Coordinates of C-alpha atoms in Angstrom, one line a residue:
M1 CA 0.0 0.0 0.0
N2 CA 1.5 3.3 -1.1
S3 CA 1.3 6.7 0.7
V4 CA -1.7 7.9 -1.3
E5 CA -3.7 4.7 -0.6
L6 CA -2.8 4.9 3.1
L7 CA -4.0 8.5 3.3
Q8 CA -7.2 7.5 1.5
V9 CA -7.9 4.8 4.0
L10 CA -7.3 7.2 6.9
L11 CA -9.7 9.7 5.3
K12 CA -12.4 7.1 4.7
T13 CA -12.2 5.6 8.1
T14 CA -12.2 9.0 9.7
L15 CA -15.4 10.1 7.9
S16 CA -17.2 6.8 8.7
S17 CA -16.2 6.6 12.4
S18 CA -16.9 10.4 12.9
A19 CA -20.4 9.9 11.4
A20 CA -21.0 7.0 13.9
M21 CA -19.7 9.0 16.8
L22 CA -22.0 12.0 16.0
L23 CA -25.0 9.7 15.8
V24 CA -24.2 8.0 19.1
L25 CA -23.5 11.2 20.8
A26 CA -27.0 12.4 19.7
L27 CA -28.7 9.2 20.8
R28 CA -27.0 8.2 24.0
G29 CA -29.0 10.6 26.2
P30 CA -32.5 9.6 25.0
V31 CA -31.6 6.0 24.9
R32 CA -30.2 6.0 28.4
R33 CA -33.4 7.6 29.7
W34 CA -35.6 5.2 27.7
L35 CA -33.7 1.8 27.9
G36 CA -31.1 2.4 30.6
A37 CA -27.3 3.0 30.8
S38 CA -26.3 -0.3 29.3
A39 CA -28.2 0.4 26.2
A40 CA -26.4 3.7 25.7
Y41 CA -23.1 1.9 26.3
L42 CA -24.0 -0.7 23.6
L43 CA -24.5 2.1 21.1
W44 CA -20.8 2.7 20.9
L45 CA -20.4 -0.6 19.2
A46 CA -21.4 1.3 16.1
V47 CA -18.1 3.2 15.9
P48 CA -15.7 0.2 15.3
V49 CA -18.4 -1.4 13.1
A50 CA -18.6 1.7 10.9
L51 CA -14.8 2.1 10.9
G52 CA -14.2 -1.6 9.9
A53 CA -16.9 -1.6 7.3
V54 CA -15.1 0.7 5.0
L55 CA -12.0 -1.6 5.2
L56 CA -14.1 -4.4 3.7
P57 CA -13.7 -5.0 0.0
A58 CA -16.2 -2.8 -1.9
S59 CA -18.7 -4.3 -4.4
Q60 CA -17.0 -5.2 -7.6
V61 CA -17.9 -4.2 -11.2
V62 CA -16.2 -6.2 -13.8
A63 CA -14.9 -3.7 -16.4
T64 CA -13.7 -4.6 -19.9
P65 CA -10.4 -2.9 -20.6
M66 CA -11.1 0.4 -22.3
L67 CA -9.8 0.2 -25.9
P68 CA -10.7 1.9 -29.1
A69 CA -13.7 0.7 -31.1
A70 CA -12.3 2.4 -34.1
M71 CA -9.0 4.2 -34.5
V72 CA -7.3 5.9 -37.4
G73 CA -3.8 4.5 -37.7
P74 CA -1.8 2.7 -35.1
V75 CA -0.5 4.3 -31.9
T76 CA 3.2 4.4 -32.6
Q77 CA 4.5 6.3 -29.6
V78 CA 3.0 7.4 -26.2
L79 CA 4.6 10.2 -24.3
A80 CA 3.3 9.9 -20.7
A81 CA 2.9 13.2 -18.8
P82 CA 5.7 13.7 -16.3
A83 CA 4.9 12.2 -12.9
Q84 CA 3.8 14.7 -10.3
A85 CA 6.1 15.0 -7.3
A86 CA 5.0 12.6 -4.6
L87 CA 6.3 14.8 -1.8
G88 CA 2.8 15.9 -1.0
P89 CA 1.4 12.6 0.1
V90 CA 4.7 11.5 1.7
A91 CA 4.8 14.8 3.7
W92 CA 1.2 14.3 4.9
L93 CA 2.0 10.7 5.9
L94 CA 5.1 11.7 7.8
A95 CA 3.1 14.4 9.7
W96 CA 0.4 11.9 10.5
A97 CA 3.0 9.3 11.8
A98 CA 4.7 12.1 13.9
G99 CA 1.3 13.0 15.5
A100 CA 0.5 9.3 16.1
L101 CA 3.9 8.8 17.9
C102 CA 3.4 11.9 20.0
M103 CA -0.1 10.8 21.1
A104 CA 1.2 7.3 21.9
A105 CA 4.1 8.8 23.9
G106 CA 1.7 11.0 25.8
L107 CA -0.7 8.2 26.7
W108 CA 2.2 5.9 27.7
V109 CA 3.5 8.6 30.0
Q110 CA 0.0 9.1 31.5
Q111 CA -0.3 5.3 32.0
R112 CA 3.1 5.0 33.7
R113 CA 2.4 8.0 35.9
F114 CA -0.7 6.4 37.2
L115 CA 1.1 3.0 37.8
R116 CA 4.0 4.6 39.6
G117 CA 1.5 6.3 41.9
L118 CA 0.2 3.0 43.1
G119 CA 3.6 2.0 44.6
P120 CA 4.3 -1.7 45.1
V121 CA 1.3 -3.9 44.3
E122 CA 0.9 -7.3 46.2
R123 CA -1.5 -10.1 45.6
R124 CA -4.0 -10.8 48.4
G125 CA -5.3 -14.1 49.6
D126 CA -8.7 -13.5 47.9
G127 CA -7.1 -13.1 44.4
L128 CA -7.3 -9.4 44.5
W129 CA -4.3 -7.0 44.4
Q130 CA -3.5 -4.2 46.9
A131 CA -1.4 -1.1 46.3
Q132 CA 0.2 1.2 48.7
G133 CA -1.4 4.2 47.0
A134 CA -5.1 5.2 47.1
I135 CA -5.8 7.8 44.4
G136 CA -8.0 6.4 41.6
L137 CA -8.5 3.1 43.3
P138 CA -10.2 0.6 43.2
A139 CA -9.4 -0.1 39.5
A140 CA -9.4 -2.8 37.0
M141 CA -6.2 -2.9 34.9
G142 CA -4.0 -5.1 32.8
V143 CA -4.7 -6.0 29.2
L144 CA -2.8 -9.3 29.2
R145 CA -3.3 -10.1 32.9
P146 CA -6.5 -8.3 34.0
R147 CA -6.7 -7.8 37.7
I148 CA -8.5 -5.7 40.3
V149 CA -6.2 -3.4 42.4
L150 CA -7.5 -2.1 45.7
P151 CA -6.3 0.9 47.7
A152 CA -4.1 0.5 50.8
D153 CA -6.9 1.5 53.1
F154 CA -9.6 -0.6 51.4
E155 CA -10.9 -2.2 54.6
R156 CA -10.8 1.0 56.6
R157 CA -12.4 3.2 54.0
Y158 CA -15.4 0.9 53.1
E159 CA -17.8 -1.0 55.1
R160 CA -18.1 -4.8 54.5
F161 CA -21.2 -4.5 52.2
E162 CA -19.7 -1.5 50.4
Q163 CA -16.5 -3.5 49.8
Q164 CA -18.6 -6.2 48.1
L165 CA -20.3 -3.7 45.9
V166 CA -17.0 -2.0 44.9
V167 CA -15.4 -5.3 44.0
R168 CA -18.5 -6.4 42.1
H169 CA -18.2 -3.2 40.1
E170 CA -14.7 -3.9 39.0
Q171 CA -15.6 -7.5 38.2
V172 CA -18.3 -6.3 35.9
H173 CA -15.5 -4.4 34.0
L174 CA -13.4 -7.6 33.8
R175 CA -16.2 -9.8 32.6
R176 CA -17.3 -7.4 29.9
G177 CA -13.8 -6.8 28.5
D178 CA -14.0 -3.1 29.3
I179 CA -10.2 -2.9 29.6
L180 CA -9.8 -4.1 26.0
I181 CA -12.4 -1.6 24.9
N182 CA -10.5 1.2 26.5
A183 CA -7.3 0.0 25.0
L184 CA -9.0 0.1 21.6
W185 CA -10.0 3.7 22.2
A186 CA -6.4 4.5 23.2
A187 CA -5.3 3.0 19.8
L188 CA -7.8 5.0 17.9
R189 CA -6.7 8.2 19.7
C190 CA -3.1 7.5 18.4
L191 CA -4.2 6.7 14.8
Y192 CA -6.8 9.5 14.6
W193 CA -5.1 12.1 16.8
F194 CA -6.2 14.8 14.3
N195 CA -9.9 14.1 14.7
P196 CA -11.3 16.7 17.2
L197 CA -14.4 14.6 17.8
L198 CA -12.5 11.7 19.2
P199 CA -11.6 13.0 22.6
L200 CA -15.2 13.9 23.3
A201 CA -16.4 10.4 22.1
V202 CA -13.8 8.7 24.4
R203 CA -14.9 10.6 27.4
C204 CA -18.6 10.0 26.8
C205 CA -18.1 6.4 26.1
R206 CA -16.2 5.9 29.4
E207 CA -19.0 7.7 31.2
D208 CA -21.5 5.4 29.7
Q209 CA -19.2 2.5 30.6
E210 CA -19.4 3.5 34.3
F211 CA -23.1 4.2 34.2
S212 CA -23.7 0.8 32.7
C213 CA -21.5 -0.8 35.3
D214 CA -23.4 0.9 38.1
E215 CA -26.6 -0.3 36.6
R216 CA -25.4 -3.9 36.4
V217 CA -24.3 -3.8 40.1
I218 CA -27.6 -2.4 41.3
A219 CA -29.6 -4.9 39.2
G220 CA -27.8 -7.8 41.0
S221 CA -27.9 -6.4 44.5
R222 CA -31.2 -5.6 46.2
G223 CA -31.3 -2.8 48.6
A224 CA -27.8 -1.7 47.6
R225 CA -28.5 1.8 46.3
R226 CA -27.7 3.7 49.4
S227 CA -24.6 1.7 50.2
Y228 CA -23.4 1.9 46.6
G229 CA -23.8 5.7 46.7
N230 CA -21.8 5.9 49.9
A231 CA -19.1 3.8 48.3
M232 CA -18.9 6.2 45.4
L233 CA -18.5 9.2 47.7
K234 CA -15.6 7.4 49.5
T235 CA -13.7 6.6 46.4
G236 CA -10.5 8.5 45.8
L237 CA -10.6 10.2 42.4
A238 CA -7.6 10.5 40.1
L239 CA -6.9 13.8 38.4
S240 CA -6.4 12.2 35.0
P241 CA -7.9 9.0 33.5
L242 CA -6.0 5.8 33.1
P243 CA -5.8 5.3 29.3
V244 CA -5.8 1.5 29.4
G245 CA -7.9 0.5 32.5
C246 CA -11.1 1.1 34.4
H247 CA -11.0 3.3 37.4
W248 CA -12.8 6.3 39.0
H249 CA -11.6 9.7 38.1
D250 CA -12.8 13.3 38.4
H251 CA -14.0 13.3 34.8
H252 CA -16.8 10.9 35.7
P253 CA -19.9 12.9 36.7
L254 CA -20.3 11.6 40.2
K255 CA -23.4 13.6 40.9
E256 CA -25.1 12.2 37.8
R257 CA -24.0 8.7 38.7
I258 CA -25.6 9.0 42.1
A259 CA -28.7 10.4 40.5
M260 CA -28.8 7.3 38.1
L261 CA -29.1 5.0 41.2
K262 CA -32.6 6.4 41.7
R263 CA -33.8 5.1 38.3
P264 CA -35.6 1.8 38.0
V265 CA -33.5 -1.2 36.9
P266 CA -34.3 -2.1 33.3
G267 CA -36.6 -5.2 32.9
K268 CA -36.2 -8.1 30.6
K269 CA -38.2 -6.4 27.8
Q270 CA -35.9 -3.4 28.0
W271 CA -32.8 -5.6 27.9
A272 CA -34.1 -7.3 24.8
T273 CA -35.1 -4.0 23.2
M274 CA -31.7 -2.5 23.9
L275 CA -29.9 -5.5 22.2
V276 CA -32.1 -5.2 19.1
V277 CA -31.7 -1.4 18.9
S278 CA -27.9 -1.7 19.3
A279 CA -27.7 -4.5 16.7
L280 CA -29.8 -2.6 14.2
L281 CA -28.0 0.6 14.6
S282 CA -24.5 -1.0 14.3
S283 CA -25.4 -3.1 11.4
G284 CA -27.2 -0.3 9.7
L285 CA -24.3 2.1 10.1
G286 CA -21.8 -0.6 9.0
Y287 CA -23.8 -1.4 5.8
A288 CA -24.2 2.3 5.1
A289 CA -20.5 2.9 5.4
W290 CA -19.7 -0.1 3.3
A291 CA -22.3 0.8 0.6
A292 CA -21.0 4.3 0.4
Q293 CA -17.7 3.2 -1.0
P294 CA -17.3 3.5 -4.8
A295 CA -17.5 0.1 -6.5
R296 CA -14.2 -1.4 -7.3
S297 CA -13.5 -2.0 -11.0
T298 CA -12.1 -5.4 -11.6
E299 CA -10.5 -5.8 -14.9
A300 CA -11.8 -8.6 -17.0
A301 CA -9.5 -11.2 -18.5
P302 CA -7.2 -9.8 -21.1
L303 CA -8.7 -9.7 -24.6
S304 CA -6.7 -10.3 -27.8
L305 CA -6.2 -7.0 -29.6
Y306 CA -6.0 -7.0 -33.4
G307 CA -5.1 -4.3 -35.9
V308 CA -7.6 -4.3 -38.8
A309 CA -6.3 -2.7 -41.9
V310 CA -9.1 -1.5 -44.2
T311 CA -8.9 -0.5 -47.8
A312 CA -12.4 0.9 -48.8
T313 CA -13.2 1.8 -52.3
L314 CA -16.4 3.7 -52.8
D315 CA -17.5 4.5 -56.3
G316 CA -13.9 4.7 -57.4
T317 CA -12.7 6.6 -54.4
R318 CA -10.3 4.7 -52.2
Q319 CA -9.3 5.3 -48.6
T320 CA -7.1 3.3 -46.3
F321 CA -7.0 3.3 -42.5
E322 CA -6.4 0.9 -39.7
L323 CA -8.5 0.0 -36.6
R324 CA -7.3 -1.4 -33.3
Q325 CA -10.0 -3.8 -32.1
P326 CA -10.3 -6.4 -29.3
L327 CA -11.8 -9.7 -30.3
G328 CA -15.5 -9.9 -29.6
Q329 CA -16.2 -6.1 -29.5
P330 CA -18.0 -4.5 -32.3
F331 CA -16.5 -1.6 -34.4
S332 CA -17.8 0.5 -37.2
F333 CA -16.7 2.9 -39.9
R334 CA -18.5 5.1 -42.5
M335 CA -18.0 6.7 -45.8
T336 CA -20.0 9.0 -48.1
S337 CA -19.7 8.7 -51.8
E338 CA -19.6 11.5 -54.3
K339 CA -23.1 10.6 -55.3
G340 CA -24.3 11.4 -51.7
V341 CA -24.8 7.8 -50.6
G342 CA -23.9 7.3 -46.9
W343 CA -22.4 3.8 -46.1
I344 CA -21.9 2.4 -42.7
G345 CA -20.1 -0.8 -42.0
E346 CA -20.5 -2.6 -38.6
F347 CA -18.4 -5.6 -37.9
T348 CA -17.3 -7.9 -35.0
L349 CA -14.1 -10.0 -35.1
Q350 CA -14.3 -13.4 -33.4
P351 CA -12.0 -16.4 -33.1
E352 CA -13.1 -19.4 -35.2
G353 CA -10.8 -22.3 -34.4
K354 CA -7.4 -21.3 -35.9
S355 CA -9.1 -18.7 -38.1
L356 CA -11.0 -15.5 -37.5
R357 CA -14.7 -14.8 -38.3
L358 CA -15.6 -11.3 -39.4
S359 CA -19.3 -10.8 -39.3
G360 CA -21.4 -7.7 -39.5
S361 CA -23.6 -5.6 -41.7
L362 CA -23.4 -3.0 -44.5
K363 CA -26.0 -0.2 -44.7
A364 CA -26.5 2.4 -47.5
D365 CA -28.5 5.4 -46.3
G366 CA -29.6 3.5 -43.3
V367 CA -30.9 0.5 -45.3
L368 CA -29.4 -2.9 -44.7
V369 CA -27.8 -4.1 -47.9
S370 CA -25.8 -7.1 -46.8
S371 CA -24.9 -9.1 -43.7
P372 CA -21.5 -10.6 -44.7
M373 CA -19.6 -13.3 -42.8
L374 CA -16.0 -13.8 -43.7
L375 CA -13.6 -16.6 -42.5
M376 CA -10.1 -15.2 -42.6
N377 CA -6.6 -16.0 -41.4
A378 CA -4.4 -13.5 -39.7
E379 CA -2.3 -11.4 -42.0
V380 CA -4.3 -12.7 -45.1
P381 CA -6.6 -10.1 -46.8
A382 CA -10.3 -10.8 -47.2
G383 CA -12.6 -8.8 -49.3
I384 CA -16.3 -8.2 -50.1
Q385 CA -18.1 -5.9 -52.6
V386 CA -21.7 -4.8 -52.3
S387 CA -23.9 -2.3 -54.1
T388 CA -27.2 -0.5 -53.5
P389 CA -30.3 -2.3 -55.0
D390 CA -30.4 0.2 -57.8
G391 CA -26.7 -0.2 -58.6
R392 CA -26.1 3.5 -58.1
S393 CA -23.3 3.1 -55.5
V394 CA -20.7 0.3 -55.0
W395 CA -18.6 -0.2 -51.9
A396 CA -15.6 -2.7 -52.0
L397 CA -13.9 -3.5 -48.8
E398 CA -10.6 -5.3 -48.3
M399 CA -9.7 -6.1 -44.6
R400 CA -6.6 -7.7 -43.1
A401 CA -6.4 -8.6 -39.4
S402 CA -3.1 -8.7 -37.6
P403 CA -2.5 -9.6 -33.9
V404 CA -1.1 -6.6 -31.9
A405 CA -1.2 -7.3 -28.2
T406 CA -3.5 -8.1 -25.4
A407 CA -5.8 -5.5 -23.9
R408 CA -4.0 -5.6 -20.7
D409 CA -0.7 -4.8 -22.4
A410 CA -2.2 -1.7 -24.2
E411 CA -1.8 0.7 -21.3
V412 CA -1.6 3.7 -23.7
V413 CA -3.7 6.7 -24.7
V414 CA -6.1 5.4 -27.4
I415 CA -9.2 6.6 -29.1
S416 CA -12.1 5.1 -27.0
K417 CA -15.2 5.5 -29.2
Q418 CA -16.2 5.0 -32.8
Q419 CA -14.5 7.9 -34.6
A420 CA -14.6 8.9 -38.2
P421 CA -11.3 9.5 -40.1
P422 CA -10.6 13.0 -41.3
S423 CA -12.4 14.4 -44.4
Y424 CA -10.4 14.3 -47.6
P425 CA -9.6 17.9 -48.7
L426 CA -11.3 18.7 -52.1
D427 CA -8.3 20.3 -53.6
A428 CA -6.1 17.3 -52.8
M429 CA -8.8 14.9 -54.1
D430 CA -9.1 16.9 -57.3
Q431 CA -5.3 16.7 -57.9
G432 CA -5.1 13.1 -56.8
I433 CA -2.7 13.9 -54.0
S434 CA -1.9 11.2 -51.3
G435 CA 0.0 11.8 -48.1
K436 CA 0.5 11.3 -44.4
V437 CA 0.1 13.4 -41.3
V438 CA 1.5 12.5 -37.8
L439 CA -0.3 14.3 -35.0
E440 CA 0.8 14.7 -31.4
I441 CA -2.3 15.0 -29.3
E442 CA -2.4 16.1 -25.7
V443 CA -5.1 14.2 -23.8
A444 CA -6.6 15.3 -20.6
A445 CA -7.5 12.9 -17.8
D446 CA -11.2 13.0 -18.9
G447 CA -10.2 11.8 -22.4
T448 CA -10.7 15.0 -24.3
A449 CA -8.0 16.4 -26.8
T450 CA -6.7 19.6 -25.3
D451 CA -4.1 20.4 -27.9
V452 CA -3.3 18.9 -31.4
T453 CA 0.1 19.5 -33.1
V454 CA 1.3 18.4 -36.5
V455 CA 4.6 16.6 -36.0
Q456 CA 5.1 15.5 -39.5
S457 CA 3.2 16.3 -42.7
R458 CA 3.7 15.0 -46.3
P459 CA 3.0 16.9 -48.5
Q460 CA 3.4 19.8 -46.1
G461 CA 0.3 21.7 -45.2
V462 CA -2.1 19.8 -47.5
F463 CA -3.8 17.5 -45.0
D464 CA -2.9 19.3 -41.7
A465 CA -6.2 21.2 -41.2
A466 CA -8.4 18.2 -41.9
S467 CA -6.4 16.0 -39.6
I468 CA -6.5 18.6 -36.7
T469 CA -10.2 19.2 -37.1
A470 CA -11.0 15.5 -36.9
A471 CA -8.6 14.9 -34.0
R472 CA -10.2 17.6 -31.9
Q473 CA -13.5 15.7 -32.1
W474 CA -12.0 12.4 -31.0
R475 CA -12.5 10.9 -27.5
F476 CA -9.7 9.0 -25.9
T477 CA -9.2 6.5 -23.2
P478 CA -6.5 8.3 -21.0
A479 CA -3.3 6.6 -19.7
R480 CA -3.6 5.3 -16.2
R481 CA -1.1 5.5 -13.3
D482 CA -1.7 3.7 -10.0
G483 CA -5.3 2.9 -11.2
L484 CA -6.1 6.6 -11.8
A485 CA -6.6 8.4 -15.2
V486 CA -3.8 10.9 -15.9
A487 CA -3.1 13.3 -18.7
G488 CA -0.7 12.2 -21.4
K489 CA 0.3 12.6 -25.1
V490 CA -0.3 10.2 -28.1
R491 CA 1.1 10.3 -31.6
V492 CA -1.3 9.2 -34.3
P493 CA -0.2 8.8 -38.0
I494 CA -3.0 9.3 -40.6
W495 CA -2.7 8.2 -44.2
F496 CA -4.5 9.9 -47.0
D497 CA -4.7 7.8 -50.2
L498 CA -6.8 7.8 -53.4
D499 CA -7.2 5.4 -56.3
E500 CA -4.8 6.6 -59.0
E501 CA -7.7 6.6 -61.6
V502 CA -9.6 9.3 -59.6
T503 CA -9.1 12.7 -60.9
H504 CA -12.1 14.7 -59.6
T505 CA -14.7 14.6 -56.9
D506 CA -17.4 17.0 -56.0
D507 CA -17.7 16.2 -52.3
A508 CA -15.3 15.3 -49.5
T509 CA -14.9 11.7 -48.6
E510 CA -15.4 10.9 -44.9
G511 CA -14.0 7.8 -43.3

């Protein structure tokens, strides 16, 4: 994964997680009043779900490689636009990494300061741990070895029933994995240190965590509200929270926690409702975040690419051009005779054993004249001649197919739609002049021609204007870099050729 892709992932996950946090922040108060504190705490599950959803593979759309349906002349040279300096994404990535390291260092210092304040910690006979300090204790801590740490004056500070309630509170933290949840929040704070919404979300989630824990303790202890409230008032509050752990600190709204003790304990129906609401919200947000991703374009299997050289003679006027065409994809070309008859040829090139099958239709003034099917070998010309029912116009075609490459190899700027060749200049047609023009075309990322320059012209100046006019109308498939369309240049040779017997025409010939 390069720097650009990593920054895109950071942006997508920031947007999805921020949307989830805003929604939870708006709902947590009403949900807590309606369904209880545990329901509000469950709402925070939507944040990691929404964040992870955008990391799942997006829906896939199989895309056939974009290649020309008809192209005048072969692409002989592609001059890619100079790569833009990659210092921008790298600089942003370095800034993000520096911020993440600074945040991680700050949280580590905060964690170490709290642990040093405990002094030596010794294991008690009842499986709990006792510290020499008291601030912020009791607490549940330790990701790999979770344990409950009690203050040095635990027995003196709390009455016996209060001791049971306090220990039960910390045991709820351990059973639910709240330490791991707080560790996850700490990791998110490091990764998304630039998100101003995250500190508020962490603080509110930990408040809901404590509210929920209080609710669970009261639900399992009858007549414990007063004793539990007294235990809260006796607890030593830490000045700053423990990043990875569960303890009591001054950011917890103690007054609100005590007021919560007066609320009825949620019944079974409320418990079931809170689970359904949390599941629906999390899954809905996750699906919305996943569905909002643009579908990934998966390139289909490579298609064989053939160059089809066409010599078209219409009522004595001959024109030659070449098409680049993948097997199985239709292509077309058109000409208008000096008698005003408009011809359109539409063909598809398909493999037929060791040969090729060229099938299609020929129309004169929109009326189907013939539906030919030719079996041909590569590099061997095949021809057909048709006329209008009244014999007024005759069109003879000679086509030769030559393998060029595979579609996957052709990562070049090419004409991407059915394009007509340039019009033959009247003066040149009158004088029987043939020639060749090589154009250098600057192609924007959207496939339009932004500038057309004549690189080579023979005879000079005769066919330049017609070639430039046609090229400005063409649409291109731009070059791609790292999966993204980029501007580039392409050189296109165009041949102008007439039958030697033709000495005069009234109208321009279009191909």
